[in-house]
PDB file of C-alpha atoms in Angstrom:
ATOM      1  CA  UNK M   1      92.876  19.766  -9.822  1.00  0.00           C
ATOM      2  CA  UNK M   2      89.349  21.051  -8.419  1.00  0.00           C
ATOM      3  CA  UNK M   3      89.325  22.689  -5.368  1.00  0.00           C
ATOM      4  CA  UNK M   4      85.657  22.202  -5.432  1.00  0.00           C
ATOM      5  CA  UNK M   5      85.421  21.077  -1.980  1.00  0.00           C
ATOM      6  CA  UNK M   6      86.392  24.187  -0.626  1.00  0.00           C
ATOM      7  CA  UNK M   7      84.506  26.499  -3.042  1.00  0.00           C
ATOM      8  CA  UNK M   8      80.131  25.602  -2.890  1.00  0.00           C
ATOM      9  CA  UNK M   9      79.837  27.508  -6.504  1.00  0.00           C
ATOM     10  CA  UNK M  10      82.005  25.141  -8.018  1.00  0.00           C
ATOM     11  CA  UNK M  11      80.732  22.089  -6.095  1.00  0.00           C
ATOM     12  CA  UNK M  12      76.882  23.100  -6.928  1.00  0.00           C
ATOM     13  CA  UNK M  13      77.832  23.782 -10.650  1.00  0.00           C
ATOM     14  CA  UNK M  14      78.873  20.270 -10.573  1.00  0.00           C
ATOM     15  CA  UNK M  15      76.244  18.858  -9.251  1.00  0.00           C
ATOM     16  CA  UNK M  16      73.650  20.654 -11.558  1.00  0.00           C
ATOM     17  CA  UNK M  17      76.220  18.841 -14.092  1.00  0.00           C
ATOM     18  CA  UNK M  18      75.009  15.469 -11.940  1.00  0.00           C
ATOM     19  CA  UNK M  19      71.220  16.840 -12.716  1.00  0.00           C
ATOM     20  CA  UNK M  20      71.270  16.367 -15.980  1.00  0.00           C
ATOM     21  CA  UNK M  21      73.097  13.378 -16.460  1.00  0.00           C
ATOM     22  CA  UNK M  22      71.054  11.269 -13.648  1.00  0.00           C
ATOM     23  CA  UNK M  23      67.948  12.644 -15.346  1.00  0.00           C
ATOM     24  CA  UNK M  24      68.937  11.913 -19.323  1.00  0.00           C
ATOM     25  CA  UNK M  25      70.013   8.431 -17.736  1.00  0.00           C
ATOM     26  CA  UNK M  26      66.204   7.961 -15.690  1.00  0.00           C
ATOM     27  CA  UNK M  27      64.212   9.486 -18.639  1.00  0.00           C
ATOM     28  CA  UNK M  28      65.854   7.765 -21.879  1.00  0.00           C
ATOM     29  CA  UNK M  29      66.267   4.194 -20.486  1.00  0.00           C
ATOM     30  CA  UNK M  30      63.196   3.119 -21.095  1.00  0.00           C
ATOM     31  CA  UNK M  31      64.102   3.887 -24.712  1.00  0.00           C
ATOM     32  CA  UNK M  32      67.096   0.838 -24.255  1.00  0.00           C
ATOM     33  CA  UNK M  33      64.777  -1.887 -23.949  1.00  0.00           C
ATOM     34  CA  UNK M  34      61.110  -2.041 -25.740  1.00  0.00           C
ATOM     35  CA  UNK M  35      58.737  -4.716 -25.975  1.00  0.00           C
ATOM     36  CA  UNK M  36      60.143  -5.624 -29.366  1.00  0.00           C
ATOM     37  CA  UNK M  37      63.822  -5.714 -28.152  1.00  0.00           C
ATOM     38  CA  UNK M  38      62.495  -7.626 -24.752  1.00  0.00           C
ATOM     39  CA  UNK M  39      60.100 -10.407 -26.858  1.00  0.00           C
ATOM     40  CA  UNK M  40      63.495 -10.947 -29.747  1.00  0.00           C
ATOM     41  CA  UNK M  41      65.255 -11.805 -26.362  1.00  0.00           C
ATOM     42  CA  UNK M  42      63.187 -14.391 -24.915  1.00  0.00           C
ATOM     43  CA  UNK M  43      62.137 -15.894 -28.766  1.00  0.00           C
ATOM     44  CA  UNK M  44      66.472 -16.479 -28.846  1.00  0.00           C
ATOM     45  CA  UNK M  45      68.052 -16.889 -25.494  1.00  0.00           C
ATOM     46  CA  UNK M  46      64.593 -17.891 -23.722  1.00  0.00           C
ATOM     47  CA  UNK M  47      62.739 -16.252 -20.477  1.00  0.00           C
ATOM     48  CA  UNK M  48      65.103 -17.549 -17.817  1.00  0.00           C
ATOM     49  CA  UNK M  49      67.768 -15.345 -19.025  1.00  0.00           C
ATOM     50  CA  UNK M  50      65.548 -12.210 -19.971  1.00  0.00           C
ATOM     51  CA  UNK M  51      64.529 -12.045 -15.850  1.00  0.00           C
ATOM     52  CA  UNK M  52      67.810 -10.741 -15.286  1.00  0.00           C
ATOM     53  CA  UNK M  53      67.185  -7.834 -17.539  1.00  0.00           C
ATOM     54  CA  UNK M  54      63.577  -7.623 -16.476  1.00  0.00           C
ATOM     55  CA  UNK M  55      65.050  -6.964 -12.459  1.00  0.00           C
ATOM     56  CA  UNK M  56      67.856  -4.706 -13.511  1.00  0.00           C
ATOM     57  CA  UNK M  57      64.626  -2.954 -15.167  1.00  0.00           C
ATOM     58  CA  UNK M  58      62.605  -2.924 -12.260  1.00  0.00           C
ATOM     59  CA  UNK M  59      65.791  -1.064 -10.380  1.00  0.00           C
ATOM     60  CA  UNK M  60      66.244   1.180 -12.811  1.00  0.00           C
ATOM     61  CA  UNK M  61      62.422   1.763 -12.969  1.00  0.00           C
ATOM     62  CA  UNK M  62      62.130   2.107  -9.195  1.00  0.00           C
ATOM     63  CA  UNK M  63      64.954   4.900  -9.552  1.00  0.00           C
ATOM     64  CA  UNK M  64      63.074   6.544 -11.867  1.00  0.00           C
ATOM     65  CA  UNK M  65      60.003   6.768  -9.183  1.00  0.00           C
ATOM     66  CA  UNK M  66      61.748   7.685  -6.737  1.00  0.00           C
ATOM     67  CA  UNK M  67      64.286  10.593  -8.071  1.00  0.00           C
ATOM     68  CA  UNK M  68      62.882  11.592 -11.312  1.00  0.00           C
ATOM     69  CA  UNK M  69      60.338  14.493 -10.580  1.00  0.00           C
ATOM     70  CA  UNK M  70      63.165  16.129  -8.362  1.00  0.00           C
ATOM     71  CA  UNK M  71      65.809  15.653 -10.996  1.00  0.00           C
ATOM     72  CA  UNK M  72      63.537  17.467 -13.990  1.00  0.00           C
ATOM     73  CA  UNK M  73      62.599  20.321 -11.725  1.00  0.00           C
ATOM     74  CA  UNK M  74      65.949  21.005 -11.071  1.00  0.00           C
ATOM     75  CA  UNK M  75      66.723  20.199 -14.804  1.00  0.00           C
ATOM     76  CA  UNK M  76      64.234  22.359 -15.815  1.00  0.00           C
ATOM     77  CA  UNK M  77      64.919  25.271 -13.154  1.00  0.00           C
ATOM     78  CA  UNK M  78      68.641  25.583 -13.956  1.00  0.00           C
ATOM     79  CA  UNK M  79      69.551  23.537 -16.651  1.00  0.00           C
ATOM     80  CA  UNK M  80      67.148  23.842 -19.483  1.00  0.00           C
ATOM     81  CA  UNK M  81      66.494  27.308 -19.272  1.00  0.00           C
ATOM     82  CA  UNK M  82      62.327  26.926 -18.601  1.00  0.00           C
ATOM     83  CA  UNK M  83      63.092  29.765 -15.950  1.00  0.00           C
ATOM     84  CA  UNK M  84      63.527  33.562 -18.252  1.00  0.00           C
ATOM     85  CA  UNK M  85      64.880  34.677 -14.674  1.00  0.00           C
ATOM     86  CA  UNK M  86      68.683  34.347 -14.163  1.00  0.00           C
ATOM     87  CA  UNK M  87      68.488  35.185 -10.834  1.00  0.00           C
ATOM     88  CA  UNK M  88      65.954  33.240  -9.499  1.00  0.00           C
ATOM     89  CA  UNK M  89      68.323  30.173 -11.470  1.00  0.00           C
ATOM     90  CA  UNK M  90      71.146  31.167 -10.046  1.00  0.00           C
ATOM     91  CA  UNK M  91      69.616  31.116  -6.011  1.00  0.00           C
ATOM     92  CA  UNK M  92      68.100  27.689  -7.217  1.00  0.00           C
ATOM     93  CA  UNK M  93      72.040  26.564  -7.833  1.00  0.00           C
ATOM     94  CA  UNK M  94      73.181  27.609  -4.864  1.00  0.00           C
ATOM     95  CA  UNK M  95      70.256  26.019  -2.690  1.00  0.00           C
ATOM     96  CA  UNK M  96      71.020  22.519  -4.556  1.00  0.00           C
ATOM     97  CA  UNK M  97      72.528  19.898  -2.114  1.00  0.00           C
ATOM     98  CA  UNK M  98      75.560  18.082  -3.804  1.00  0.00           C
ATOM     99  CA  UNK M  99      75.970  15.844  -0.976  1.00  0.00           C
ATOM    100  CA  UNK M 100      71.938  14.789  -2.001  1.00  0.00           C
ATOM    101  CA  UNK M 101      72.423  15.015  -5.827  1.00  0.00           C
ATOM    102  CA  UNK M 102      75.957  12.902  -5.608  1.00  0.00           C
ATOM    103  CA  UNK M 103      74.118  10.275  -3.653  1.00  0.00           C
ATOM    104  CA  UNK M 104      71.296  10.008  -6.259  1.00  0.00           C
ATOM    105  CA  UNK M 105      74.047  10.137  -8.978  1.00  0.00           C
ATOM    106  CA  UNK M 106      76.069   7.104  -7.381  1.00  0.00           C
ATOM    107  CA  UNK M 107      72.475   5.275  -7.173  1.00  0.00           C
ATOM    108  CA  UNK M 108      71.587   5.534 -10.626  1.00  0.00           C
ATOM    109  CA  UNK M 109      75.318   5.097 -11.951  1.00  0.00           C
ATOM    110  CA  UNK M 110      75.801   1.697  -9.822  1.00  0.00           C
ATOM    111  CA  UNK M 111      72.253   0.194 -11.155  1.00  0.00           C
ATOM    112  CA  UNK M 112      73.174   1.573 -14.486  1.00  0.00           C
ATOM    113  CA  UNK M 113      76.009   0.101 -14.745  1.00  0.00           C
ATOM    114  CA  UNK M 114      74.542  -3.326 -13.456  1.00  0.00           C
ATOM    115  CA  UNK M 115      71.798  -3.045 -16.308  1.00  0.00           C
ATOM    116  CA  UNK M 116      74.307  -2.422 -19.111  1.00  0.00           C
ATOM    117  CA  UNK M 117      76.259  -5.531 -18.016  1.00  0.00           C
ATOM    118  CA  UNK M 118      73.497  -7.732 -17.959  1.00  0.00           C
ATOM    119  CA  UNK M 119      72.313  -5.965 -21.226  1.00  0.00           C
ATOM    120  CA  UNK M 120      75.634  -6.514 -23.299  1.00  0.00           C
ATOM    121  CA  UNK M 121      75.801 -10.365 -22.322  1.00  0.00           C
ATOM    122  CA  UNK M 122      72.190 -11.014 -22.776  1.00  0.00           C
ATOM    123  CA  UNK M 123      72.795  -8.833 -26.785  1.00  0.00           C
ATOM    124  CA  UNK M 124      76.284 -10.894 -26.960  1.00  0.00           C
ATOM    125  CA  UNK M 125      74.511 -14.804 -26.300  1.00  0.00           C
ATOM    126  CA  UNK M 126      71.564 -13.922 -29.702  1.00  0.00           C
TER     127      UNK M 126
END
């Protein structure tokens, strides 16, 4: 069991864990659902049920907006290695805020998770 909650290394290695997974999730989803993908839906199950995946897009979009750039600098700063300067890296890790990054995290899992529902029926009904 983690003792994570007493011990801020552990808890801000974590979330820099959270980092990259929220900001794979934001940056490849767009790569889920294309124009092609989108216009096969509507020509079989018509437009009615494609709005549902056009909102769950729209969330997942506005997500995007609204955590991405913070995400890939931290990805960037402490994850991908753009920084030659392990130091600097490591102060960035310690100044991250898990409470913040677990926040975003749940945000983007919970509309996630919404989109691939209404993803999987919508692929299920062609």
């Amino acid at each position: 069991m983690s003792k994570s909650i007493n011990n801020q290394v552990e808890t801000n290695y974590f979330a820099r864990v959270l980092v990259i997974t929220c900001h794979e999730i934001l940056n490849d989803m767009n790569k889920m659902v294309g124009k092609d993908l989108r216009e096969e839906l509507v020509s079989k199950i018509g437009l009615k049920e494609v709005e549902k995946l056009d909102n769950a897009t729209k969330e997942m979009n506005s997500l995007r907006k609204k955590h991405l750039k913070k995400l890939k600098d931290l990805r960037n700063n402490v994850i991908a290695h753009k920084l030659d300067n392990g130091i600097v890296q490591a102060d960035i890790i310690n100044e991250i805020d898990p409470k913040d990054i677990y926040i975003i995290s749940n945000e983007i899992w919970k509309t996630q998770s919404k989109f691939i529902s209404i993803y999987t029926d919508l692929i299920q009904k062609i």
